[in-house]
Amino acid sequence: MKVYIKAVIADAIKTCRSAGTLTSAELPAIVVGRPTHPEHGDFSCNVAMQMAKGERKAPRAVAEILVERLRELAGIFDRVEIAGPGFINFFVTDAAWRLTLSDIDAAGADYGSSRSGAGKKVQVEFVSANPTGPLHVGHGRGAALGDTISRLLAATGWDVTREFYYNDAGAQISNLALSVQARCLGLEPDDPRWPADGYQGEYIRDLAAAYLAGESVASDGRQVTASGDPNDLEAIRRFAVAYLRREQDQDLLAFGVHFDVYYLESSLYEEGRVAEVIRRLVDSGHAYEQDGALWLRTTAFGDDKDRVMRKSDGSYTYFVPDIAYHLAKWERGFTRVINEQGADHHSTVTRVRAGLQALDQGIPQGWPEYVLHQMVTVMRGGEEVKISKRAGSYVTLRDLIDEVGRDATRYFFVMRKPDSQLVFDIDLAKEQTLENPVYYVQYAHARICSIFENAAQQGIVPPEAKEAALARLETPEEMALIKELAIFPEVVEGSALSFEPHRLTYYLQELAGQFHSFYNKNRVITDDSELTGARLFLLKCVAITLKNALAILGVSAPEKM
RNA sequence: GCGCCUGUAGCUCAGCCGGAUAGAGCAACGGCCUUCUAAGCCGUAGGUCAGGGGUUCGAAUCCCUUCAGGCGUGCCA
């Protein structure tokens, strides 16, 4: 509808220009907005004010010229008015609005989807936790955001690959192996022989027990069986990584998140990609030796200081495999990559991009794109929760899912824009009342299903689109609902383009609210079978839209509550 | 010190590629169930958009600056 109005305005300007009533050469960007106040119509446009200067006319005079032309086009408009300093306000006929209901019904589960991505490849990398412990709440926010962004992109016609990258070989993994070994030997963290910076969580104890028991673990397509030998550090390392990866997968499964690709940092070394990147960077002339280390001149690409690639002890810093990994993404044909990470890893953004620029492979400067989410604070009983029994120093994702459920956890994690710090209120998320936004929205869906159930019991058959007497829908609540339904595709598009899933939660809240208002003022099932049919048709469309929106969030739409 | 994020109602937050009288939820106060789910609805009250400058017809929104909070600023990841 918005697109249509834009086109109509552009057309009007063109016509006036060729008729000579408008003279300026420049066509301003036409912005069609939705006025806050109903008396300003369904849509408004400020183009007359923008053109006033070039036309050397008062804004209202320009608007007058355009409106004269716009009124001739009439069509879907009840009225086109000039208001305030020169706004052009459009009032769309109820009949035109009602047509969207048939569209929704016809589209069904596809309502809200589009093909704007044109089937192009996009990769979303998210979570990417190292296998050194259970996933924590920060990973949870990343998982919810990354998965929802992936669903948004899929809904807007992109071919999405979800990818999880992890380090299975570095210093932290050695540390993990040492920690498990210490537990195998019966050491406690306060023992003087306990490894420095060892992982102290209870899960290490479980892991050690599993290792000693000779358990077998499958993860990422590999089967790893514990040797049970506490002196075989390499065997411990392999088992620990597989064990914790499986644990993380179980958490992700419980969260309804799946990945298409698990990418191992070790493979970058095995395939020689790390060495290859070093070679190319040296060849490109952007690397230099100093103090026994090999540096990359990242300052040439916007970094505030140069970075070490190969340490004086001969090992690589993490950022070399990072570059190698991203080069591999590029070579895999992902001209569009979105990395979802915690903002505490913000400093990698400039470095990775700088490294890729230094390779001189024609990779665009802003590639890859990043979505960085701010910290999560968990509250219970008005106090911050910092400790998990299992992990020790942090709250795990599994704790949250177990306590508040998958739906509420996902919903809460995407309820705020990524840039904002998130306060996760466990008490609120568990609340099965109106205070809880998830239940409020799901309840709307369940309520509609209940009405249909009720209708079925009375032998009422909901009408098909063609038979529904849509013209009978005319109360303010009905029209408000229809208008709310009509903007859903724009909300999906906007959320996808900006990587802002929270817009969907606000939309759902609004739509559910419109429905509940309608429900309280209008009875659906009445003796008037024509009106009953029309209202059932409307509610069918509301249910479709609620369900589709919730599906993008990965949240269920229950039929009974 | 420098970089990024944030600062909007009592609380949690939308709005931020400039638009009309700044919104929602919760909390507070007052109403609505013999009727399809009251997990709901209606109403009232609540604001120096952190402070100060600037740009413009117009600023919560853009620019500068001050203050406050968070994160980062490794030959850690």
XYZ file of C-alpha atoms (C1' of nucleotides) in Angstrom:
638
model
C 0.000 0.000 0.000
C 2.805 2.377 0.936
C 4.674 1.498 -2.207
C 1.588 2.170 -4.233
C 1.077 5.594 -2.693
C 4.696 6.495 -3.310
C 4.273 5.595 -6.950
C 1.103 7.629 -7.192
C 2.845 10.695 -5.777
C 5.833 10.307 -8.068
C 3.439 10.013 -10.964
C 1.585 13.142 -9.900
C 4.802 15.128 -9.724
C 5.790 13.945 -13.170
C 2.441 14.866 -14.640
C 2.472 18.312 -13.073
C 5.928 18.866 -14.387
C 5.054 18.035 -17.935
C 1.961 20.211 -17.580
C 4.231 23.005 -16.443
C 2.526 23.594 -13.120
C 5.667 22.450 -11.309
C 9.053 23.583 -12.554
C 11.891 22.353 -10.331
C 14.131 19.739 -11.881
C 14.963 17.682 -8.832
C 12.731 14.884 -7.697
C 12.977 14.623 -3.908
C 13.080 11.278 -2.204
C 9.431 10.567 -1.559
C 8.844 9.552 2.018
C 5.428 8.283 2.938
C 4.816 8.129 6.646
C 2.140 6.963 9.003
C 0.737 9.829 11.006
C 0.476 9.419 14.743
C -2.991 10.885 14.832
C -5.939 9.377 12.989
C -7.229 12.779 11.892
C -4.087 13.028 9.788
C -5.172 10.087 7.707
C -3.716 6.658 7.005
C -0.645 7.943 5.241
C 1.051 11.291 4.902
C 3.705 12.804 2.731
C 5.923 15.804 3.294
C 7.106 16.132 -0.271
C 5.454 19.515 -0.793
C 7.497 21.015 2.018
C 10.658 19.560 0.575
C 9.901 20.932 -2.869
C 8.778 24.377 -1.697
C 12.198 25.951 -1.926
C 12.976 24.721 -5.440
C 9.523 25.735 -6.619
C 9.753 29.193 -4.999
C 6.267 28.645 -3.708
C 4.743 28.231 -0.282
C 4.634 24.552 0.792
C 0.853 24.590 0.898
C 0.697 26.007 -2.604
C 2.864 23.170 -3.895
C 0.693 20.723 -2.025
C -2.387 22.282 -3.619
C -1.034 21.655 -7.103
C -0.180 18.053 -6.324
C -3.397 17.293 -4.539
C -5.464 18.556 -7.439
C -3.775 15.954 -9.561
C -3.931 13.248 -6.882
C -7.645 13.686 -6.467
C -8.171 12.909 -10.121
C -6.564 9.510 -9.507
C -8.959 8.903 -6.630
C -9.176 5.100 -6.675
C -8.358 3.823 -3.244
C -8.645 7.199 -1.549
C -11.616 8.537 0.339
C -9.971 11.895 0.713
C -6.645 13.588 0.090
C -6.125 16.621 2.293
C -3.593 19.321 2.915
C -2.875 19.966 6.553
C -0.510 21.806 8.845
C 2.548 23.371 7.238
C 2.006 21.443 3.985
C 1.519 17.765 4.698
C -0.522 15.806 2.196
C -2.694 13.349 4.060
C -4.241 10.291 2.470
C -7.395 8.616 3.703
C -7.733 5.120 2.245
C -11.214 3.684 1.777
C -12.348 0.899 4.060
C -13.027 -1.228 1.004
C -9.403 -0.964 -0.108
C -8.203 -1.919 3.348
C -10.481 -4.949 3.460
C -8.880 -6.336 0.317
C -5.757 -7.122 2.317
C -7.723 -9.793 4.174
C -8.111 -11.846 1.024
C -4.397 -11.447 0.383
C -3.555 -12.729 3.840
C -5.869 -15.692 3.494
C -4.412 -16.571 0.120
C -0.818 -16.253 1.307
C -1.375 -18.222 4.510
C 1.906 -19.266 6.077
C 3.701 -17.101 3.512
C 1.981 -13.906 4.577
C 4.693 -11.400 5.480
C 7.310 -13.097 3.344
C 8.801 -11.509 0.284
C 11.306 -12.267 -2.415
C 13.430 -9.166 -1.995
C 16.523 -11.260 -1.265
C 16.051 -12.877 -4.677
C 17.467 -16.191 -3.514
C 20.964 -14.781 -3.023
C 23.345 -16.462 -0.622
C 23.895 -15.026 2.830
C 25.712 -16.513 5.749
C 24.866 -15.757 9.345
C 27.542 -16.733 11.811
C 26.459 -16.715 15.425
C 27.038 -18.214 18.870
C 30.479 -19.551 17.873
C 31.212 -20.449 21.484
C 34.406 -22.272 22.226
C 33.894 -25.776 23.656
C 35.234 -24.932 27.069
C 31.959 -24.948 28.964
C 28.183 -24.717 28.813
C 26.587 -21.884 26.851
C 25.880 -18.830 28.997
C 23.196 -16.173 28.804
C 25.297 -14.045 26.452
C 25.400 -16.950 24.005
C 21.662 -17.277 24.522
C 21.040 -13.733 23.389
C 23.355 -14.333 20.450
C 21.570 -17.570 19.582
C 18.127 -15.956 19.703
C 19.223 -12.918 17.699
C 21.239 -14.861 15.154
C 18.519 -17.417 14.592
C 15.786 -14.794 14.316
C 17.868 -12.718 11.912
C 18.378 -15.896 9.883
C 14.630 -16.512 9.845
C 13.986 -12.901 8.880
C 16.407 -13.164 5.984
C 14.857 -16.446 4.885
C 11.417 -14.829 5.067
C 12.625 -12.036 2.810
C 13.872 -14.388 0.160
C 17.509 -15.012 1.048
C 19.273 -18.357 0.864
C 20.584 -18.514 4.426
C 23.448 -20.586 5.804
C 23.724 -20.684 9.592
C 27.247 -21.240 10.756
C 28.940 -21.942 14.070
C 32.703 -21.490 14.315
C 34.762 -22.810 17.140
C 38.283 -23.081 18.364
C 39.093 -26.706 19.089
C 42.826 -26.471 19.484
C 44.158 -23.292 21.056
C 45.557 -22.372 24.443
C 42.127 -22.348 26.061
C 41.510 -25.893 24.936
C 44.853 -27.006 26.404
C 43.741 -25.349 29.586
C 40.462 -27.258 29.391
C 42.306 -30.551 28.972
C 44.531 -29.800 31.945
C 41.487 -28.958 34.050
C 39.768 -32.221 33.162
C 42.975 -34.113 33.843
C 43.214 -32.479 37.263
C 39.665 -33.635 38.031
C 40.541 -37.112 36.787
C 43.342 -37.150 39.323
C 40.917 -36.110 42.036
C 42.282 -32.591 42.502
C 40.135 -29.699 43.715
C 40.525 -26.097 42.547
C 42.092 -25.103 45.852
C 44.832 -27.724 45.465
C 48.291 -26.246 44.812
C 48.673 -28.664 41.895
C 45.482 -27.355 40.240
C 46.387 -25.781 36.857
C 46.679 -21.994 36.819
C 43.531 -20.434 35.306
C 41.949 -23.885 35.177
C 38.213 -24.228 34.570
C 36.591 -24.709 37.940
C 32.942 -25.372 37.099
C 31.149 -28.479 38.272
C 30.734 -29.631 34.682
C 34.455 -30.395 34.564
C 33.895 -32.954 37.303
C 31.139 -34.630 35.241
C 33.322 -34.543 32.188
C 36.212 -36.197 34.015
C 33.910 -38.908 35.341
C 32.631 -39.599 31.821
C 36.171 -39.781 30.550
C 37.282 -42.187 33.232
C 34.203 -44.320 32.582
C 35.241 -44.642 28.951
C 32.078 -43.071 27.565
C 31.578 -42.500 23.875
C 30.360 -39.167 22.516
C 29.131 -38.157 19.079
C 29.359 -34.545 17.997
C 29.703 -32.651 14.724
C 29.711 -35.901 12.794
C 32.489 -37.545 14.765
C 32.462 -40.280 17.354
C 34.945 -39.916 20.186
C 35.465 -42.623 22.771
C 37.314 -41.877 25.995
C 40.400 -43.934 26.629
C 40.027 -43.460 30.360
C 43.753 -42.887 30.719
C 44.314 -39.776 32.871
C 47.863 -39.404 31.572
C 46.870 -39.134 27.922
C 46.331 -35.374 27.654
C 45.639 -35.500 23.912
C 42.917 -38.109 24.421
C 41.437 -35.994 27.177
C 41.448 -32.942 24.918
C 39.669 -34.756 22.091
C 37.102 -36.208 24.422
C 36.515 -32.943 26.315
C 35.909 -30.984 23.114
C 33.486 -33.588 21.785
C 31.703 -33.859 25.130
C 31.205 -30.118 25.548
C 30.217 -29.647 21.918
C 27.524 -32.276 22.421
C 26.361 -30.475 25.547
C 26.150 -27.197 23.659
C 24.258 -28.906 20.854
C 21.739 -30.240 23.321
C 21.272 -26.733 24.707
C 20.835 -25.324 21.206
C 18.408 -28.083 20.328
C 16.375 -27.293 23.424
C 16.425 -23.683 22.282
C 15.194 -24.570 18.799
C 18.368 -23.405 17.076
C 20.144 -25.449 14.446
C 23.216 -24.794 12.328
C 23.998 -25.823 8.784
C 27.752 -25.738 9.224
C 30.104 -26.216 12.166
C 33.462 -24.827 11.217
C 36.545 -25.921 13.146
C 39.454 -23.607 13.680
C 41.809 -26.593 13.538
C 40.769 -27.237 9.943
C 42.214 -23.861 8.984
C 45.616 -25.094 10.112
C 45.190 -28.581 8.660
C 44.282 -27.231 5.263
C 47.183 -24.808 5.326
C 44.899 -21.791 5.214
C 46.607 -20.034 8.092
C 50.045 -20.378 6.546
C 48.599 -19.290 3.221
C 47.140 -16.117 4.711
C 50.467 -15.256 6.326
C 52.198 -15.793 3.006
C 49.763 -13.557 1.156
C 49.971 -10.839 3.767
C 53.763 -10.887 3.614
C 53.607 -10.802 -0.184
C 51.222 -7.882 -0.115
C 53.840 -5.860 1.724
C 51.629 -5.074 4.703
C 53.574 -7.271 7.148
C 56.832 -6.579 8.942
C 59.103 -8.151 11.558
C 59.730 -6.403 14.846
C 60.845 -7.587 18.302
C 60.951 -11.148 17.063
C 57.282 -11.076 16.027
C 55.508 -10.734 12.699
C 53.156 -7.735 12.546
C 50.410 -6.637 10.209
C 50.165 -2.962 9.421
C 46.460 -2.745 10.244
C 46.832 0.993 10.875
C 46.841 1.340 7.089
C 43.225 0.134 7.202
C 41.765 2.149 10.032
C 43.028 0.320 13.102
C 44.528 2.422 15.885
C 47.626 0.239 16.238
C 49.347 -2.513 14.308
C 48.681 -6.103 15.356
C 50.903 -9.090 15.953
C 50.198 -12.089 13.728
C 52.966 -14.447 14.785
C 54.219 -14.181 18.304
C 57.905 -14.315 19.194
C 57.325 -17.888 20.396
C 56.294 -18.829 16.871
C 52.581 -19.359 17.505
C 49.842 -17.300 15.879
C 47.524 -14.842 17.541
C 43.836 -15.584 17.199
C 43.359 -12.976 14.594
C 45.274 -14.788 11.851
C 42.911 -17.781 11.796
C 40.087 -15.231 11.994
C 41.261 -13.682 8.757
C 41.841 -17.107 7.199
C 38.335 -18.132 8.230
C 36.759 -15.056 6.700
C 38.771 -15.401 3.533
C 37.414 -18.942 3.325
C 33.888 -17.576 3.712
C 34.513 -15.197 0.852
C 35.929 -17.969 -1.301
C 32.876 -20.071 -0.535
C 30.864 -17.451 -2.396
C 29.257 -15.573 0.440
C 29.211 -12.038 -0.860
C 27.077 -11.267 2.132
C 28.053 -12.373 5.635
C 26.570 -11.273 8.924
C 28.445 -11.970 12.130
C 26.432 -11.851 15.312
C 28.641 -11.472 18.380
C 28.780 -10.018 21.834
C 29.924 -6.413 21.927
C 32.801 -7.483 24.175
C 34.405 -8.778 20.994
C 33.936 -5.484 19.277
C 37.645 -4.943 18.748
C 37.823 -7.827 16.292
C 35.651 -6.011 13.772
C 38.265 -3.506 12.660
C 41.026 -6.109 12.733
C 39.272 -8.712 10.650
C 38.219 -6.155 8.069
C 41.718 -4.656 8.038
C 43.266 -8.083 7.527
C 40.901 -8.808 4.646
C 41.667 -5.470 3.019
C 45.388 -6.153 3.359
C 44.905 -9.360 1.378
C 43.926 -7.241 -1.584
C 41.348 -9.718 -2.863
C 38.731 -7.192 -3.849
C 36.698 -7.816 -0.719
C 34.453 -4.812 0.015
C 35.503 -2.616 2.929
C 32.332 -3.137 4.948
C 32.451 -6.904 4.560
C 31.527 -8.792 6.668
C 28.613 -7.049 8.395
C 28.311 -7.234 12.161
C 25.494 -7.309 14.667
C 26.915 -6.754 18.129
C 24.714 -7.300 21.125
C 25.304 -5.661 24.483
C 25.519 -7.477 27.792
C 22.804 -9.480 29.480
C 22.004 -9.121 33.169
C 19.832 -11.764 34.804
C 17.560 -10.647 37.636
C 15.618 -12.718 40.138
C 13.716 -11.319 43.079
C 15.030 -7.859 42.247
C 18.637 -8.979 42.509
C 21.248 -9.762 39.934
C 21.961 -13.475 39.490
C 25.603 -14.107 38.790
C 26.331 -17.682 39.690
C 25.259 -20.966 38.193
C 25.751 -24.161 40.159
C 26.920 -25.877 37.057
C 29.209 -23.393 35.439
C 30.324 -21.575 38.541
C 30.936 -18.029 37.465
C 28.068 -17.469 35.052
C 24.405 -18.257 34.401
C 23.891 -20.891 31.729
C 21.439 -20.829 28.870
C 20.225 -24.231 29.992
C 19.355 -22.862 33.435
C 17.153 -20.251 31.781
C 15.429 -22.624 29.370
C 14.751 -25.114 32.158
C 13.350 -22.458 34.428
C 11.318 -20.204 32.138
C 10.831 -22.303 29.020
C 11.992 -21.971 25.458
C 9.333 -19.574 24.196
C 9.747 -16.967 26.899
C 13.531 -17.205 26.781
C 13.658 -16.628 23.045
C 11.104 -13.850 23.175
C 12.862 -12.010 25.998
C 16.239 -12.215 24.312
C 15.014 -10.467 21.176
C 12.673 -8.029 22.908
C 15.310 -5.288 23.080
C 17.361 -3.926 20.259
C 20.830 -5.490 20.177
C 22.483 -2.146 21.010
C 20.733 -1.971 24.370
C 21.846 -3.838 27.416
C 19.289 -6.437 28.319
C 17.849 -7.079 31.736
C 16.418 -10.587 31.800
C 13.839 -10.682 34.563
C 13.346 -14.354 35.422
C 10.333 -13.666 37.611
C 8.584 -11.803 34.808
C 9.483 -14.388 32.181
C 7.992 -17.128 34.372
C 4.880 -15.170 35.136
C 1.841 -16.685 33.440
C -0.124 -13.462 33.599
C -0.823 -10.339 31.649
C 2.469 -8.884 32.830
C 4.313 -11.304 30.625
C 4.381 -10.125 26.999
C 4.900 -13.630 25.633
C 1.743 -14.941 27.231
C -0.169 -11.865 26.204
C 0.635 -12.534 22.558
C 0.239 -16.301 22.691
C -3.042 -15.895 24.519
C -4.430 -13.864 21.639
C -3.705 -16.773 19.309
C -5.161 -19.349 21.684
C -8.257 -17.223 22.155
C -8.907 -17.112 18.419
C -8.465 -20.872 18.159
C -10.922 -21.248 20.984
C -13.496 -19.169 19.126
C -13.102 -21.352 16.052
C -13.471 -24.412 18.237
C -16.634 -22.948 19.626
C -17.969 -22.148 16.170
C -17.252 -25.671 14.990
C -19.204 -27.095 17.909
C -22.171 -25.002 16.859
C -21.846 -26.313 13.341
C -20.726 -22.981 11.912
C -18.525 -23.330 8.853
C -16.168 -20.371 8.347
C -16.609 -18.870 4.871
C -14.077 -18.928 2.062
C -12.561 -15.616 0.958
C -15.047 -15.236 -1.899
C -18.092 -15.834 0.234
C -17.125 -13.734 3.226
C -19.173 -10.560 3.523
C -16.153 -8.420 4.285
C -18.126 -5.221 3.850
C -19.805 -6.066 7.143
C -16.504 -5.328 8.899
C -16.790 -1.686 9.804
C -16.418 -1.036 13.524
C -13.384 1.022 14.603
C -11.872 -2.073 16.220
C -12.285 -4.104 13.056
C -10.761 -1.446 10.854
C -7.867 -0.933 13.290
C -7.190 -4.658 13.219
C -7.232 -4.804 9.442
C -4.826 -1.888 9.177
C -2.513 -3.481 11.697
C -2.529 -6.725 9.727
C -1.754 -4.868 6.536
C 1.581 -3.512 7.727
C 3.032 -6.883 8.722
C 5.052 -7.368 5.528
C 6.631 -3.947 6.032
C 7.561 -4.867 9.597
C 9.236 -8.069 8.431
C 11.108 -6.251 5.689
C 12.222 -3.486 8.048
C 13.363 -5.907 10.753
C 15.310 -7.940 8.230
C 17.028 -4.948 6.655
C 18.074 -3.460 9.970
C 18.756 -6.738 11.802
C 16.320 -5.652 14.489
C 14.112 -8.545 15.608
C 12.707 -6.466 18.462
C 10.483 -4.694 15.970
C 8.577 -7.951 15.599
C 7.945 -8.226 19.321
C 6.601 -4.682 19.413
C 4.429 -5.430 16.422
C 3.078 -8.587 18.040
C 2.278 -6.695 21.209
C 0.391 -4.113 19.177
C -1.483 -6.651 17.061
C -2.438 -8.758 20.067
C -3.634 -5.597 21.795
C -5.823 -4.652 18.822
C -7.296 -8.117 18.849
C -8.072 -8.125 22.567
C -9.743 -4.717 22.192
C -11.834 -6.029 19.360
C -12.736 -9.148 21.294
C -13.977 -7.216 24.282
C -16.231 -4.954 22.276
C -17.498 -7.222 19.539
C -19.046 -10.633 19.742
C -17.910 -12.948 16.986
C -20.485 -15.715 17.045
C -23.971 -14.236 16.807
C -27.317 -14.944 15.153
C -26.234 -12.787 12.233
C -24.571 -15.510 10.164
C -23.198 -13.097 7.566
C -21.485 -10.957 10.213
C -20.309 -14.066 12.061
C -18.702 -15.325 8.873
C -17.005 -12.002 8.175
C -15.608 -11.812 11.686
C -14.391 -15.391 11.597
C -12.615 -14.573 8.371
C -10.993 -11.545 9.990
C -9.869 -13.617 12.972
C -8.476 -16.274 10.692
C -6.248 -13.582 9.205
C -5.230 -12.368 12.655
C -4.311 -15.920 13.660
C -2.275 -16.402 10.477
C -0.358 -13.207 11.105
C 0.258 -13.910 14.784
C 1.469 -17.382 13.971
C 3.752 -16.219 11.170
C 5.280 -13.490 13.309
C 5.842 -15.862 16.213
C 7.348 -18.401 13.840
C 10.003 -15.912 12.792
C 10.886 -15.525 16.459
C 10.945 -19.288 16.873
C 8.141 -19.046 19.416
C 5.156 -21.386 19.390
C 1.580 -20.295 18.738
C -0.439 -22.498 21.097
C -4.042 -23.376 20.262
C -4.983 -23.818 23.890
C -3.642 -22.241 27.038
C 43.692 8.827 27.432
C 41.317 6.718 22.931
C 37.226 3.767 20.422
C 32.185 1.679 20.432
C 27.243 1.350 22.884
C 23.684 3.568 26.145
C 21.019 7.893 28.797
C 13.221 9.209 26.820
C 7.156 8.590 32.382
C 8.240 5.723 39.161
C 10.370 0.832 36.497
C 11.653 -1.850 31.714
C 11.926 0.116 27.007
C 10.042 1.750 21.637
C 10.503 5.999 18.570
C 16.600 8.030 16.307
C 18.148 7.715 7.513
C 14.570 15.379 10.669
C 8.105 16.249 10.559
C 2.173 17.592 13.030
C -0.074 17.269 20.110
C 6.772 12.256 22.248
C 4.462 6.352 22.695
C 3.899 1.067 24.817
C 4.078 -2.450 28.763
C 4.421 -2.752 33.975
C 3.643 -0.174 38.621
C -0.433 3.686 40.798
C -5.649 5.126 40.868
C -11.006 4.211 39.113
C -14.335 1.058 36.355
C -15.956 -3.840 33.247
C -17.262 -11.101 33.915
C -25.624 -14.741 33.998
C -22.460 -13.797 27.211
C -17.034 -17.061 22.255
C -10.665 -18.067 27.642
C -10.821 -11.725 33.099
C -3.764 -15.033 31.057
C -8.613 -9.971 28.876
C -10.822 -4.810 28.201
C -11.943 0.616 29.219
C -10.560 5.128 31.709
C -7.341 8.602 34.858
C -2.692 10.304 36.191
C 2.391 10.452 35.026
C 7.807 13.945 30.691
C 13.362 19.828 31.313
C 13.540 13.169 25.641
C 20.810 13.548 30.905
C 22.800 19.157 30.621
C 24.513 23.085 27.225
C 25.444 25.076 22.361
C 24.679 24.726 16.908
C 22.346 23.411 11.881
C 16.749 24.304 9.829
C 10.662 26.335 8.131
C 10.829 22.259 11.890
C 15.344 18.440 16.371
C 14.181 13.020 21.124
C 16.176 12.253 16.009
C 21.716 15.511 12.615
C 26.640 18.194 14.373
C 29.824 19.991 18.580
C 30.518 19.810 23.794
C 29.926 18.424 29.079
C 28.234 14.781 32.506
C 26.794 9.617 33.889
C 26.832 4.152 33.090
C 28.532 -0.299 30.214
C 32.093 -2.708 26.982
C 36.705 -2.665 24.656
C 41.547 -0.833 24.201
C 47.339 -7.912 24.780
C 52.837 -11.124 21.404
C 44.393 -13.507 25.393
C 39.860 -15.373 22.540
